[in-house]
Tab-separated table of C-alpha atoms in Angstrom:
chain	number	residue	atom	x	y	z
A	1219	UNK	CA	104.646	84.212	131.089
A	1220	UNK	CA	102.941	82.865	128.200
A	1221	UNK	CA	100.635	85.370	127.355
A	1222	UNK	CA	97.491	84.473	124.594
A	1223	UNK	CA	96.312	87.525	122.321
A	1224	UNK	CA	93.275	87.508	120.821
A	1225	UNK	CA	93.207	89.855	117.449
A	1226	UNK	CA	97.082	89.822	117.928
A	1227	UNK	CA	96.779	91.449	113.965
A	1228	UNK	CA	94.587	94.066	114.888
A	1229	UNK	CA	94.808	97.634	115.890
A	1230	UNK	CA	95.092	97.458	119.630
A	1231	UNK	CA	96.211	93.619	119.730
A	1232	UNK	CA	99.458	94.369	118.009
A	1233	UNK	CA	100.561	97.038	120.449
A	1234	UNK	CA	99.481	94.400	123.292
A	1235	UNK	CA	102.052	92.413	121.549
A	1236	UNK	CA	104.733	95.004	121.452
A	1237	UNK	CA	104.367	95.697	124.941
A	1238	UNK	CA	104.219	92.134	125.942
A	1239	UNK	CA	107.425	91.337	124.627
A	1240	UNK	CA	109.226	94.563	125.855
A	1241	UNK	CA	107.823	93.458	129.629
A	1242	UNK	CA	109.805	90.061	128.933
A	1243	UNK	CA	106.373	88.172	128.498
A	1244	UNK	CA	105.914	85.397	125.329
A	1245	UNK	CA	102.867	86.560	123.498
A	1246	UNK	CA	100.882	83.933	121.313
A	1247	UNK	CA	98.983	84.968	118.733
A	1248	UNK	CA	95.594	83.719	118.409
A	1249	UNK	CA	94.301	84.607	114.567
A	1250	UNK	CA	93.234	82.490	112.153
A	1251	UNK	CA	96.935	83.157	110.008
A	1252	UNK	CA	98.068	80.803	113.458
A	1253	UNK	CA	95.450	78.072	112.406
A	1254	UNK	CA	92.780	78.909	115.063
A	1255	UNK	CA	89.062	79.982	114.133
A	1256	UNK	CA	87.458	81.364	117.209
A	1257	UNK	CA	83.561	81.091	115.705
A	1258	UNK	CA	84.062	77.043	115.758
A	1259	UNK	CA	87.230	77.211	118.348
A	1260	UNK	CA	89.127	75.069	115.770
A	1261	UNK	CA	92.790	75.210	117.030
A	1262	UNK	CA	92.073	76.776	120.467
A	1263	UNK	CA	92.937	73.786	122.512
A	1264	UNK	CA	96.731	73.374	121.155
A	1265	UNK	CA	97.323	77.147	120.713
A	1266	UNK	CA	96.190	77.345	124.685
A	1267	UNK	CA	98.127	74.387	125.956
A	1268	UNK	CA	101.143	76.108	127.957
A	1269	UNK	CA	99.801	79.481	128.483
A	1270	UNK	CA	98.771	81.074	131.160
A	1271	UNK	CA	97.114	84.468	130.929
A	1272	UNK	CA	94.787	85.130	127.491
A	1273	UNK	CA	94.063	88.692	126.706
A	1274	UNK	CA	90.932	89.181	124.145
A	1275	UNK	CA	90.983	92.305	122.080
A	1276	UNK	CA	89.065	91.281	119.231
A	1277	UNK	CA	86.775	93.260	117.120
A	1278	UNK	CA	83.729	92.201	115.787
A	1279	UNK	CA	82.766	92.904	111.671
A	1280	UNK	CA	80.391	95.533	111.236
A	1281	UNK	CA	76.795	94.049	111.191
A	1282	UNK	CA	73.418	94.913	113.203
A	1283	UNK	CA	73.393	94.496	116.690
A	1284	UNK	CA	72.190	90.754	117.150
A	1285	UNK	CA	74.778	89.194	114.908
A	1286	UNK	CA	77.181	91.427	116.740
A	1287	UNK	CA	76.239	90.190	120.489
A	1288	UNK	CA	76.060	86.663	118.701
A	1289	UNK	CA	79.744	87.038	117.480
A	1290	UNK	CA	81.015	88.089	120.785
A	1291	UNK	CA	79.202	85.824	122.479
A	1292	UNK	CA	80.293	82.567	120.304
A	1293	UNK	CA	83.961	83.764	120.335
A	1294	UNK	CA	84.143	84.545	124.330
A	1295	UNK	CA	82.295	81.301	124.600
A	1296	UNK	CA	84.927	79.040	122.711
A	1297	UNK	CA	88.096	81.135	124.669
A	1298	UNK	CA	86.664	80.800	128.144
A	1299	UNK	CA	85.833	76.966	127.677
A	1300	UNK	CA	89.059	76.154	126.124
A	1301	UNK	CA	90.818	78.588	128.644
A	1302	UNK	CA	89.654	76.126	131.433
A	1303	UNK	CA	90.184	72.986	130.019
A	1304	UNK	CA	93.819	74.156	129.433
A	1305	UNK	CA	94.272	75.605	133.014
A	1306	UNK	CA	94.754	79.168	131.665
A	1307	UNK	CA	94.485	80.996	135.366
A	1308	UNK	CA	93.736	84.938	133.608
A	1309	UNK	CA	91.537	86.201	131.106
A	1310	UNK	CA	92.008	89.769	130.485
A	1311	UNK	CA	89.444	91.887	128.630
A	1312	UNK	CA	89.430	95.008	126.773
A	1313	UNK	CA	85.840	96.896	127.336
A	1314	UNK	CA	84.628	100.455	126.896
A	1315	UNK	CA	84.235	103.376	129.766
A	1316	UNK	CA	80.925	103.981	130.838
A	1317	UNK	CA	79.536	100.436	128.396
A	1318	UNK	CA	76.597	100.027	131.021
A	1319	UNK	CA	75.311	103.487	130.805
A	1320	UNK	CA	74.272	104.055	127.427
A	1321	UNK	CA	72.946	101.903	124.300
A	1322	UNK	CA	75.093	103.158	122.175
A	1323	UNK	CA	75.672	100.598	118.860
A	1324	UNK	CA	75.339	97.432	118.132
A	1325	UNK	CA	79.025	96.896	119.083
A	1326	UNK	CA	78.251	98.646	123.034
A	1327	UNK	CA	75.914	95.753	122.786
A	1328	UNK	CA	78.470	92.864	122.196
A	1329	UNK	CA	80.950	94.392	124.564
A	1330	UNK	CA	78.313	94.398	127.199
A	1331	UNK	CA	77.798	90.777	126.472
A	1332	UNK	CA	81.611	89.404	126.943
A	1333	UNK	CA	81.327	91.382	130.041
A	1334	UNK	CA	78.561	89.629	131.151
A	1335	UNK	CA	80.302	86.074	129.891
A	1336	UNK	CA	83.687	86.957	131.328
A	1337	UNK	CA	82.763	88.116	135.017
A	1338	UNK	CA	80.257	84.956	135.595
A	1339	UNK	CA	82.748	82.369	133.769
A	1340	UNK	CA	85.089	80.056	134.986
A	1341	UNK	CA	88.205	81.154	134.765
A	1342	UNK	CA	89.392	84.383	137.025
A	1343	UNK	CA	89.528	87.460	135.312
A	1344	UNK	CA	90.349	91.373	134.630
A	1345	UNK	CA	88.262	93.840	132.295
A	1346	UNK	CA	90.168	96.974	131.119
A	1347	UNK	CA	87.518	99.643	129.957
A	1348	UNK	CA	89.249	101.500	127.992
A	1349	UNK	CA	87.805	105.239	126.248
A	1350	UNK	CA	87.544	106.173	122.694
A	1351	UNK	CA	90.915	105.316	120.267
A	1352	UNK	CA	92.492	108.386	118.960
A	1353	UNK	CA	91.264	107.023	115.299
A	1354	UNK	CA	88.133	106.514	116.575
A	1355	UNK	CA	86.561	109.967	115.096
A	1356	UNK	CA	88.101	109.290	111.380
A	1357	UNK	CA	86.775	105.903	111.595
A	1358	UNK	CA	83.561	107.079	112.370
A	1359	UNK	CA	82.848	109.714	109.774
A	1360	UNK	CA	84.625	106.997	107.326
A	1361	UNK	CA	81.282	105.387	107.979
A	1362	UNK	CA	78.709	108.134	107.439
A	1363	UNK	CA	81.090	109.854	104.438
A	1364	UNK	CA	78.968	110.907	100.833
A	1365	UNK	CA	80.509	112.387	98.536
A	1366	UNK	CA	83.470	113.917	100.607
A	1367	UNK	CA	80.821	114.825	103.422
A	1368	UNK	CA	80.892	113.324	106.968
A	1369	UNK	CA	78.313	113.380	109.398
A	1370	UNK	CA	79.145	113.161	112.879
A	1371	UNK	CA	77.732	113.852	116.906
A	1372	UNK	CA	79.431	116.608	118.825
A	1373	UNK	CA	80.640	114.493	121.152
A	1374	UNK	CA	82.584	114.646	124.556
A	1375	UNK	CA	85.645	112.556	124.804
A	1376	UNK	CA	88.759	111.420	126.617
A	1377	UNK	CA	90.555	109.374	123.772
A	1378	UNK	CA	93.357	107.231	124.736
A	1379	UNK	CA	96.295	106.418	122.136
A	1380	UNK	CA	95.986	102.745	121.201
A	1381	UNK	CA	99.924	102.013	122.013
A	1382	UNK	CA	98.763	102.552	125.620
A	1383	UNK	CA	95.702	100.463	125.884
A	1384	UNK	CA	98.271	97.736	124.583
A	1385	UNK	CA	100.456	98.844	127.223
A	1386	UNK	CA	97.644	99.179	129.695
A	1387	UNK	CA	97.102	95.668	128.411
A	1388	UNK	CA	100.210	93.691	129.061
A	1389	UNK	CA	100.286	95.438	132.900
A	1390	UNK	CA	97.027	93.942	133.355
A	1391	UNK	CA	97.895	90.535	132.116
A	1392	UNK	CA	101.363	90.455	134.252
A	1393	UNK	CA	99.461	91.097	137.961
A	1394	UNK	CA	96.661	89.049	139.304
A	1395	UNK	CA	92.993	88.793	138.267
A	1396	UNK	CA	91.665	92.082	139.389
A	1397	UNK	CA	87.803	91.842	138.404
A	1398	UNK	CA	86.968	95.390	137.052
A	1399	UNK	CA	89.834	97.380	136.389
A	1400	UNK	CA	90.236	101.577	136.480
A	1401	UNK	CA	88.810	103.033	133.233
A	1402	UNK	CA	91.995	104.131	131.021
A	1403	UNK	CA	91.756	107.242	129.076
A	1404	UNK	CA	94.084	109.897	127.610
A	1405	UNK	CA	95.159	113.106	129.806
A	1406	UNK	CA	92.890	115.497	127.146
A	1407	UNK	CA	89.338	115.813	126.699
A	1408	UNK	CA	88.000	116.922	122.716
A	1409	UNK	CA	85.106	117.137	120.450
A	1410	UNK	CA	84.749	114.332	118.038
A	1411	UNK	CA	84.008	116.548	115.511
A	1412	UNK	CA	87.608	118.277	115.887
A	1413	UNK	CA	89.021	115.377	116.346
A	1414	UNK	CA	88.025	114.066	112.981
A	1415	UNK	CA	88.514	117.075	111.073
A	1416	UNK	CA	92.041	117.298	112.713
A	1417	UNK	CA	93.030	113.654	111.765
A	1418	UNK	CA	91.793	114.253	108.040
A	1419	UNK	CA	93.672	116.735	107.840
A	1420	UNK	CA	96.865	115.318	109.583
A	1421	UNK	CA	96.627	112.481	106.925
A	1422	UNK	CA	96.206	114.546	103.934
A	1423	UNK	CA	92.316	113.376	103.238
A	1424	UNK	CA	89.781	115.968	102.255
A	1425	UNK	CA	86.651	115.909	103.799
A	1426	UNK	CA	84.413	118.229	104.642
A	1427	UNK	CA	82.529	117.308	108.523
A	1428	UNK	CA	78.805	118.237	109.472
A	1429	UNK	CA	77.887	118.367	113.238
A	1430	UNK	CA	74.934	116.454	113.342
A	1431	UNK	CA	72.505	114.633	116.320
A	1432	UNK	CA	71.043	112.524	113.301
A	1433	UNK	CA	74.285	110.747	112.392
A	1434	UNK	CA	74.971	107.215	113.425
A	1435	UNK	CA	75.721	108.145	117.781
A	1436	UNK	CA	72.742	109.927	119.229
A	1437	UNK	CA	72.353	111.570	122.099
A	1438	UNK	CA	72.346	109.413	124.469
A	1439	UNK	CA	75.858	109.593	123.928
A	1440	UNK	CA	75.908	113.498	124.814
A	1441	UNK	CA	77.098	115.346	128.053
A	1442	UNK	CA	79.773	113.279	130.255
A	1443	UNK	CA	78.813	109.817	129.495
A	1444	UNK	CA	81.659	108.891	127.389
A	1445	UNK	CA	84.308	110.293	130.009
A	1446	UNK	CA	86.022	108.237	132.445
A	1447	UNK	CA	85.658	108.261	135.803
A	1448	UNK	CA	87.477	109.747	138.750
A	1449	UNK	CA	89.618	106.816	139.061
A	1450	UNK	CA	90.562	106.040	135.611
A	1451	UNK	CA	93.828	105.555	134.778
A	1452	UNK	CA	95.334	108.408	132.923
A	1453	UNK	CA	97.875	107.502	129.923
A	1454	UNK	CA	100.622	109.429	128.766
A	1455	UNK	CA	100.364	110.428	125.112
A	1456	UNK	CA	98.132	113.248	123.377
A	1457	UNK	CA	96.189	113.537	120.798
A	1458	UNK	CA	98.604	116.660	119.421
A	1459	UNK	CA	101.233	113.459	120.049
A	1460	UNK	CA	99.830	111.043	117.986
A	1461	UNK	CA	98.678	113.474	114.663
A	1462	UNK	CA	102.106	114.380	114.399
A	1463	UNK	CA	103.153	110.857	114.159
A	1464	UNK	CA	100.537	110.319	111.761
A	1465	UNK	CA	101.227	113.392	109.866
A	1466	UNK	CA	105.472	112.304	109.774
A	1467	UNK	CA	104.445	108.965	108.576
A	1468	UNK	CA	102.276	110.335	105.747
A	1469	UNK	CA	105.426	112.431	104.653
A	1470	UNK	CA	108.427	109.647	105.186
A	1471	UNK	CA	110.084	109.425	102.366
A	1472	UNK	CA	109.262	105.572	100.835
């Protein structure tokens, strides 16, 4: 099939690629490198003619939480309309575990928002909650770092390698619409604060990390609410996996 990615450059939209093509599926990449603005939905219509499943796993840019539900909402807007004026019959989301049960940021806020869109639009669909990324604690004490200091909530999680959210990804987008898919998560559970001090030091950065309920997730983001449920999917890579592919590709040679 003809398979539509949306952030086809990014993190987990490049994997969805890989695996795409190794299942024998033609991915098209929707980015604006490919001429298509998905704010306006310049370029939508001709990218879309021909396909026929879209998978959206776009990120939004970091900004407070009402331009972040207004980004979502404008892009998920433009790809569902176009979707069914070019007869696209699957449109495959990537979501977060457990979205509905917490505030957390402003981005839990857009998420919930293309969930909303996707499950009462037009064209039939799959969402594919996925838990936290692997990179997902570094990226968060990137944000609250000072001065080589990091400040980050204790959490509870069952991270998930991004190659298999791809992967989880492209199985979703070969089968039928399935409404709300199995959460996906990793086989481990792990404190974000280990996590994070872990991956620093797996890619060579020093930093130092404070446990803190003050930092940027709270705690209504404590306890089990980040872990999947009793039906999630479980994928097969660790987090021990995955730092010691970061760590060899920190020491390749070149």
């Amino acid at each position: 099939m003809r398979v539509a990615v949306a952030g086809a450059s990014g993190n987990i939209g490049s994997h969805t690629v890989t695996a795409l093509q190794r299942h024998g599926h033609d991915p098209v990449p929707i980015s604006r490198s490919h001429g298509v603005d998905l704010l306006t939905g310049q370029g939508l219509d001709e990218l879309l003619s021909g396909v026929d499943v879209v998978v959206d796993a776009i990120s939004a840019p970091p900004a407070d939480r009402e331009a972040t539900m207004m980004y979502f909402a404008t892009t998920t807007e433009n790809l569902l309309a176009a979707e069914q004026r070019a007869g696209v019959r699957h449109h495959v989301l990537l979501s977060i575990v457990e979205v509905h049960r917490i505030a957390g940021t402003a981005h839990y806020s857009g998420k919930r928002e293309q969930e909303r869109l996707v499950s009462t639009g037009p064209v039939p669909w799959t969402i594919v909650p996925a838990t936290q990324f692997f990179d997902f604690a570094a990226t968060v004490a990137g944000w609250t770092e000072r001065d080589g200091t990091a400040y980050l909530a204790p959490l509870l999680v069952q991270p998930i390698a991004p190659a298999d959210v791809g992967e989880f990804l492209a199985e979703a987008a070969g089968g039928p619409p399935q409404g709300r898919h199995p959460g996906v998560a990793g086989p481990d559970r792990h404190d974000l604060v280990d996590m994070a001090r872990r991956t620093h030091q797996a890619m060579g950065r020093a930093m130092k990390i404070v446990p803190t309920w003050e930092a940027i997730l709270g705690p209504d983001m404590a306890g089990n609410v980040l872990l999947p449920g009793p039906d999630a999917r479980i994928a097969p890579t660790t987090f021990d996996d995955w730092l010691a592919e970061q760590e060899a590709e920190r020491v390749r040679p070149g």
